[in-house]
Amino acid sequence: MTEPKKIGVDCWFACFDQPRGIGKVTQEYLEALGKTETNCQFILFVPCENEFIKNLAKNSKFIIAQTSSNYLIHEQLCIPWISYKEG
């Protein structure tokens, strides 16, 4: 059996308590991914875990990768570093 393909998703804007715009789109996208039949695993880069992210974590398709609460560090350091480590 082959190892599942890993796909990273930046969830910065989906982690706000009341997401707007791209945050809502990201949440809807992640909900749809959770329902698909796929051999992929999705690494979710999150600065914090809200209820939405905690619910996603129950699905084995999702791997939660905690990053920084500073957007610059989250985007420019954490995501590339975690992506490199995960292959």
Tab-separated table of N, CA, C and O in Angstrom:
chain	number	residue	atom	x	y	z
A	1	MET	N	0.830	-1.181	0.000
A	1	MET	CA	0.000	0.000	0.000
A	1	MET	C	0.874	1.244	0.000
A	1	MET	O	1.848	1.324	0.726
A	2	THR	N	0.539	2.206	-0.826
A	2	THR	CA	1.353	3.405	-0.920
A	2	THR	C	1.031	4.376	0.211
A	2	THR	O	-0.078	4.407	0.733
A	3	GLU	N	2.031	5.155	0.548
A	3	GLU	CA	1.850	6.170	1.590
A	3	GLU	C	0.959	7.293	1.054
A	3	GLU	O	1.093	7.690	-0.094
A	4	PRO	N	0.064	7.815	1.872
A	4	PRO	CA	-0.830	8.871	1.375
A	4	PRO	C	-0.071	10.139	1.031
A	4	PRO	O	0.922	10.483	1.678
A	5	LYS	N	-0.539	10.800	0.003
A	5	LYS	CA	0.032	12.082	-0.399
A	5	LYS	C	-0.363	13.119	0.648
A	5	LYS	O	-1.493	13.120	1.138
A	6	LYS	N	0.562	14.005	1.012
A	6	LYS	CA	0.282	15.034	2.004
A	6	LYS	C	0.158	16.383	1.309
A	6	LYS	O	1.001	16.753	0.499
A	7	ILE	N	-0.900	17.095	1.639
A	7	ILE	CA	-1.176	18.399	1.045
A	7	ILE	C	-1.341	19.403	2.172
A	7	ILE	O	-2.137	19.190	3.094
A	8	GLY	N	-0.596	20.496	2.111
A	8	GLY	CA	-0.668	21.529	3.138
A	8	GLY	C	-1.722	22.577	2.817
A	8	GLY	O	-1.898	22.958	1.667
A	9	VAL	N	-2.411	23.038	3.862
A	9	VAL	CA	-3.434	24.072	3.710
A	9	VAL	C	-3.198	25.141	4.778
A	9	VAL	O	-3.182	24.837	5.971
A	10	ASP	N	-3.011	26.382	4.345
A	10	ASP	CA	-2.850	27.499	5.274
A	10	ASP	C	-4.227	27.862	5.816
A	10	ASP	O	-5.104	28.299	5.083
A	11	CYS	N	-4.416	27.687	7.114
A	11	CYS	CA	-5.730	27.911	7.737
A	11	CYS	C	-5.760	29.153	8.619
A	11	CYS	O	-6.585	29.253	9.528
A	12	TRP	N	-4.865	30.085	8.374
A	12	TRP	CA	-4.782	31.294	9.200
A	12	TRP	C	-6.144	31.956	9.367
A	12	TRP	O	-6.599	32.229	10.461
A	13	PHE	N	-6.810	32.245	8.255
A	13	PHE	CA	-8.052	33.005	8.305
A	13	PHE	C	-9.247	32.166	8.759
A	13	PHE	O	-10.276	32.716	9.136
A	14	ALA	N	-9.118	30.862	8.744
A	14	ALA	CA	-10.198	29.986	9.223
A	14	ALA	C	-10.167	29.834	10.736
A	14	ALA	O	-11.070	29.248	11.313
A	15	CYS	N	-9.146	30.369	11.389
A	15	CYS	CA	-8.997	30.215	12.834
A	15	CYS	C	-9.597	31.355	13.637
A	15	CYS	O	-9.587	31.317	14.860
A	16	PHE	N	-10.103	32.379	12.977
A	16	PHE	CA	-10.752	33.471	13.696
A	16	PHE	C	-12.105	33.000	14.204
A	16	PHE	O	-12.762	32.176	13.580
A	17	ASP	N	-12.546	33.551	15.333
A	17	ASP	CA	-13.825	33.144	15.908
A	17	ASP	C	-14.990	33.431	14.975
A	17	ASP	O	-15.912	32.643	14.861
A	18	GLN	N	-14.967	34.568	14.309
A	18	GLN	CA	-16.012	34.923	13.356
A	18	GLN	C	-15.358	35.153	11.999
A	18	GLN	O	-15.103	36.306	11.623
A	19	PRO	N	-15.043	34.081	11.257
A	19	PRO	CA	-14.328	34.265	9.987
A	19	PRO	C	-15.176	35.009	8.961
A	19	PRO	O	-16.399	34.905	8.951
A	20	ARG	N	-14.495	35.764	8.126
A	20	ARG	CA	-15.145	36.483	7.035
A	20	ARG	C	-14.378	36.170	5.759
A	20	ARG	O	-13.238	35.736	5.802
A	21	GLY	N	-14.982	36.392	4.638
A	21	GLY	CA	-14.316	36.277	3.349
A	21	GLY	C	-13.578	34.976	3.156
A	21	GLY	O	-14.165	33.892	3.165
A	22	ILE	N	-12.251	35.080	3.010
A	22	ILE	CA	-11.423	33.909	2.715
A	22	ILE	C	-11.461	32.899	3.871
A	22	ILE	O	-11.296	31.695	3.655
A	23	GLY	N	-11.707	33.355	5.093
A	23	GLY	CA	-11.828	32.435	6.224
A	23	GLY	C	-13.024	31.521	6.078
A	23	GLY	O	-12.938	30.313	6.329
A	24	LYS	N	-14.158	32.074	5.646
A	24	LYS	CA	-15.351	31.253	5.415
A	24	LYS	C	-15.137	30.301	4.249
A	24	LYS	O	-15.544	29.138	4.306
A	25	VAL	N	-14.497	30.808	3.192
A	25	VAL	CA	-14.216	29.960	2.030
A	25	VAL	C	-13.314	28.799	2.440
A	25	VAL	O	-13.542	27.654	2.053
A	26	THR	N	-12.292	29.091	3.243
A	26	THR	CA	-11.375	28.044	3.710
A	26	THR	C	-12.116	27.009	4.542
A	26	THR	O	-11.907	25.803	4.375
A	27	GLN	N	-13.002	27.447	5.420
A	27	GLN	CA	-13.762	26.503	6.238
A	27	GLN	C	-14.652	25.613	5.374
A	27	GLN	O	-14.706	24.398	5.585
A	28	GLU	N	-15.322	26.199	4.396
A	28	GLU	CA	-16.175	25.401	3.509
A	28	GLU	C	-15.343	24.415	2.692
A	28	GLU	O	-15.749	23.265	2.480
A	29	TYR	N	-14.180	24.845	2.251
A	29	TYR	CA	-13.269	23.984	1.488
A	29	TYR	C	-12.824	22.798	2.350
A	29	TYR	O	-12.847	21.647	1.896
A	30	LEU	N	-12.451	23.068	3.590
A	30	LEU	CA	-12.000	22.000	4.484
A	30	LEU	C	-13.125	21.027	4.818
A	30	LEU	O	-12.899	19.814	4.894
A	31	GLU	N	-14.329	21.540	5.008
A	31	GLU	CA	-15.474	20.654	5.248
A	31	GLU	C	-15.707	19.737	4.055
A	31	GLU	O	-15.967	18.542	4.222
A	32	ALA	N	-15.587	20.275	2.849
A	32	ALA	CA	-15.762	19.462	1.643
A	32	ALA	C	-14.647	18.424	1.519
A	32	ALA	O	-14.904	17.278	1.142
A	33	LEU	N	-13.410	18.802	1.856
A	33	LEU	CA	-12.300	17.845	1.802
A	33	LEU	C	-12.516	16.698	2.783
A	33	LEU	O	-12.168	15.555	2.504
A	34	GLY	N	-13.084	17.011	3.926
A	34	GLY	CA	-13.342	15.990	4.938
A	34	GLY	C	-14.341	14.943	4.476
A	34	GLY	O	-14.329	13.813	4.956
A	35	LYS	N	-15.200	15.303	3.537
A	35	LYS	CA	-16.232	14.388	3.047
A	35	LYS	C	-15.805	13.603	1.810
A	35	LYS	O	-16.503	12.680	1.403
A	36	THR	N	-14.681	13.966	1.204
A	36	THR	CA	-14.252	13.304	-0.030
A	36	THR	C	-13.617	11.947	0.253
A	36	THR	O	-13.069	11.706	1.323
A	37	GLU	N	-13.689	11.081	-0.735
A	37	GLU	CA	-13.002	9.790	-0.672
A	37	GLU	C	-11.637	9.988	-1.327
A	37	GLU	O	-11.540	10.140	-2.544
A	38	THR	N	-10.606	10.027	-0.513
A	38	THR	CA	-9.265	10.256	-1.032
A	38	THR	C	-8.243	9.551	-0.155
A	38	THR	O	-8.503	9.267	1.010
A	39	ASN	N	-7.089	9.312	-0.741
A	39	ASN	CA	-5.984	8.707	-0.011
A	39	ASN	C	-5.031	9.789	0.510
A	39	ASN	O	-3.983	9.485	1.026
A	40	CYS	N	-5.396	11.057	0.372
A	40	CYS	CA	-4.543	12.168	0.785
A	40	CYS	C	-4.736	12.492	2.257
A	40	CYS	O	-5.793	12.252	2.831
A	41	GLN	N	-3.682	13.051	2.839
A	41	GLN	CA	-3.770	13.618	4.175
A	41	GLN	C	-3.529	15.110	4.026
A	41	GLN	O	-2.696	15.538	3.227
A	42	PHE	N	-4.238	15.901	4.811
A	42	PHE	CA	-4.149	17.348	4.713
A	42	PHE	C	-3.521	17.903	5.979
A	42	PHE	O	-4.029	17.689	7.078
A	43	ILE	N	-2.398	18.591	5.812
A	43	ILE	CA	-1.716	19.222	6.934
A	43	ILE	C	-2.284	20.632	7.058
A	43	ILE	O	-2.166	21.433	6.132
A	44	LEU	N	-2.916	20.912	8.169
A	44	LEU	CA	-3.528	22.213	8.384
A	44	LEU	C	-2.597	23.078	9.224
A	44	LEU	O	-2.317	22.757	10.380
A	45	PHE	N	-2.098	24.144	8.633
A	45	PHE	CA	-1.210	25.072	9.328
A	45	PHE	C	-2.076	26.091	10.061
A	45	PHE	O	-2.720	26.923	9.442
A	46	VAL	N	-2.115	26.001	11.384
A	46	VAL	CA	-3.002	26.848	12.182
A	46	VAL	C	-2.216	27.589	13.261
A	46	VAL	O	-1.342	27.015	13.896
A	47	PRO	N	-2.547	28.874	13.489
A	47	PRO	CA	-1.907	29.604	14.580
A	47	PRO	C	-2.529	29.274	15.939
A	47	PRO	O	-1.885	29.405	16.971
A	48	CYS	N	-3.789	28.823	15.930
A	48	CYS	CA	-4.484	28.436	17.156
A	48	CYS	C	-5.613	27.480	16.769
A	48	CYS	O	-5.975	27.391	15.608
A	49	GLU	N	-6.113	26.774	17.752
A	49	GLU	CA	-7.189	25.817	17.482
A	49	GLU	C	-8.504	26.342	18.029
A	49	GLU	O	-8.679	26.423	19.239
A	50	ASN	N	-9.422	26.679	17.140
A	50	ASN	CA	-10.774	27.031	17.566
A	50	ASN	C	-11.642	25.779	17.466
A	50	ASN	O	-11.154	24.686	17.155
A	51	GLU	N	-12.913	25.899	17.747
A	51	GLU	CA	-13.810	24.737	17.724
A	51	GLU	C	-13.864	24.091	16.336
A	51	GLU	O	-13.925	22.865	16.221
A	52	PHE	N	-13.831	24.903	15.297
A	52	PHE	CA	-13.875	24.371	13.941
A	52	PHE	C	-12.675	23.459	13.673
A	52	PHE	O	-12.820	22.349	13.166
A	53	ILE	N	-11.494	23.919	14.036
A	53	ILE	CA	-10.271	23.136	13.823
A	53	ILE	C	-10.286	21.887	14.702
A	53	ILE	O	-9.887	20.799	14.267
A	54	LYS	N	-10.751	22.005	15.931
A	54	LYS	CA	-10.826	20.838	16.824
A	54	LYS	C	-11.750	19.769	16.251
A	54	LYS	O	-11.462	18.581	16.360
A	55	ASN	N	-12.843	20.183	15.632
A	55	ASN	CA	-13.750	19.220	14.997
A	55	ASN	C	-13.101	18.549	13.798
A	55	ASN	O	-13.291	17.360	13.568
A	56	LEU	N	-12.332	19.304	13.027
A	56	LEU	CA	-11.632	18.717	11.874
A	56	LEU	C	-10.588	17.698	12.327
A	56	LEU	O	-10.359	16.698	11.652
A	57	ALA	N	-9.956	17.968	13.446
A	57	ALA	CA	-8.888	17.090	13.942
A	57	ALA	C	-9.394	15.688	14.256
A	57	ALA	O	-8.604	14.739	14.311
A	58	LYS	N	-10.691	15.527	14.430
A	58	LYS	CA	-11.261	14.204	14.692
A	58	LYS	C	-11.221	13.314	13.455
A	58	LYS	O	-11.305	12.100	13.562
A	59	ASN	N	-11.090	13.924	12.292
A	59	ASN	CA	-11.030	13.189	11.032
A	59	ASN	C	-9.572	12.816	10.752
A	59	ASN	O	-8.683	13.673	10.789
A	60	SER	N	-9.309	11.557	10.466
A	60	SER	CA	-7.937	11.088	10.261
A	60	SER	C	-7.281	11.662	9.006
A	60	SER	O	-6.070	11.541	8.843
A	61	LYS	N	-8.057	12.305	8.136
A	61	LYS	CA	-7.478	12.930	6.938
A	61	LYS	C	-6.688	14.186	7.278
A	61	LYS	O	-5.865	14.630	6.499
A	62	PHE	N	-6.964	14.770	8.447
A	62	PHE	CA	-6.366	16.047	8.797
A	62	PHE	C	-5.287	15.894	9.856
A	62	PHE	O	-5.479	15.214	10.860
A	63	ILE	N	-4.164	16.556	9.609
A	63	ILE	CA	-3.067	16.632	10.567
A	63	ILE	C	-2.952	18.105	10.959
A	63	ILE	O	-2.833	18.965	10.089
A	64	ILE	N	-3.002	18.395	12.232
A	64	ILE	CA	-2.918	19.776	12.695
A	64	ILE	C	-1.463	20.115	12.984
A	64	ILE	O	-0.801	19.420	13.749
A	65	ALA	N	-0.982	21.188	12.360
A	65	ALA	CA	0.381	21.665	12.591
A	65	ALA	C	0.292	23.065	13.185
A	65	ALA	O	-0.068	24.019	12.499
A	66	GLN	N	0.586	23.171	14.470
A	66	GLN	CA	0.518	24.454	15.168
A	66	GLN	C	1.682	25.331	14.717
A	66	GLN	O	2.830	24.885	14.678
A	67	THR	N	1.377	26.576	14.370
A	67	THR	CA	2.407	27.525	13.938
A	67	THR	C	2.435	28.694	14.928
A	67	THR	O	1.954	28.571	16.034
A	68	SER	N	2.942	29.819	14.483
A	68	SER	CA	3.052	31.007	15.320
A	68	SER	C	1.806	31.882	15.224
A	68	SER	O	1.111	31.879	14.208
A	69	SER	N	1.549	32.656	16.264
A	69	SER	CA	0.433	33.609	16.217
A	69	SER	C	0.842	34.916	15.532
A	69	SER	O	0.031	35.802	15.347
A	70	ASN	N	2.100	35.020	15.145
A	70	ASN	CA	2.594	36.154	14.369
A	70	ASN	C	2.501	35.772	12.891
A	70	ASN	O	3.097	34.789	12.469
A	71	TYR	N	1.747	36.553	12.119
A	71	TYR	CA	1.473	36.172	10.719
A	71	TYR	C	2.752	36.044	9.895
A	71	TYR	O	2.886	35.115	9.096
A	72	LEU	N	3.703	36.949	10.070
A	72	LEU	CA	4.940	36.894	9.302
A	72	LEU	C	5.703	35.596	9.585
A	72	LEU	O	6.155	34.911	8.660
A	73	ILE	N	5.818	35.248	10.841
A	73	ILE	CA	6.510	34.008	11.213
A	73	ILE	C	5.727	32.794	10.726
A	73	ILE	O	6.305	31.833	10.206
A	74	HIS	N	4.413	32.831	10.883
A	74	HIS	CA	3.538	31.752	10.414
A	74	HIS	C	3.769	31.480	8.929
A	74	HIS	O	4.012	30.346	8.520
A	75	GLU	N	3.711	32.553	8.144
A	75	GLU	CA	3.764	32.418	6.689
A	75	GLU	C	5.171	32.194	6.145
A	75	GLU	O	5.372	31.366	5.250
A	76	GLN	N	6.131	32.924	6.670
A	76	GLN	CA	7.477	32.904	6.092
A	76	GLN	C	8.424	31.880	6.702
A	76	GLN	O	9.396	31.494	6.057
A	77	LEU	N	8.155	31.428	7.921
A	77	LEU	CA	9.050	30.470	8.573
A	77	LEU	C	8.398	29.126	8.874
A	77	LEU	O	8.928	28.080	8.518
A	78	CYS	N	7.257	29.173	9.554
A	78	CYS	CA	6.638	27.929	10.034
A	78	CYS	C	6.137	27.039	8.898
A	78	CYS	O	6.423	25.837	8.890
A	79	ILE	N	5.392	27.607	7.983
A	79	ILE	CA	4.845	26.783	6.896
A	79	ILE	C	5.960	26.133	6.071
A	79	ILE	O	5.936	24.924	5.853
A	80	PRO	N	6.981	26.890	5.625
A	80	PRO	CA	8.056	26.226	4.870
A	80	PRO	C	8.805	25.172	5.692
A	80	PRO	O	9.139	24.107	5.172
A	81	TRP	N	9.063	25.455	6.967
A	81	TRP	CA	9.811	24.516	7.808
A	81	TRP	C	9.023	23.224	8.022
A	81	TRP	O	9.553	22.118	7.860
A	82	ILE	N	7.756	23.338	8.377
A	82	ILE	CA	6.930	22.149	8.604
A	82	ILE	C	6.755	21.369	7.299
A	82	ILE	O	6.815	20.139	7.294
A	83	SER	N	6.573	22.084	6.200
A	83	SER	CA	6.450	21.418	4.898
A	83	SER	C	7.707	20.630	4.564
A	83	SER	O	7.637	19.498	4.078
A	84	TYR	N	8.840	21.213	4.837
A	84	TYR	CA	10.118	20.528	4.595
A	84	TYR	C	10.220	19.275	5.454
A	84	TYR	O	10.591	18.189	4.966
A	85	LYS	N	9.879	19.384	6.737
A	85	LYS	CA	9.965	18.233	7.650
A	85	LYS	C	8.992	17.120	7.243
A	85	LYS	O	9.308	15.940	7.389
A	86	GLU	N	7.810	17.489	6.765
A	86	GLU	CA	6.797	16.500	6.394
A	86	GLU	C	7.050	15.874	5.021
A	86	GLU	O	6.438	14.890	4.661
A	87	GLY	N	7.929	16.496	4.265
A	87	GLY	CA	8.270	15.959	2.941
A	87	GLY	C	7.294	16.368	1.884
A	87	GLY	O	7.026	15.728	0.924
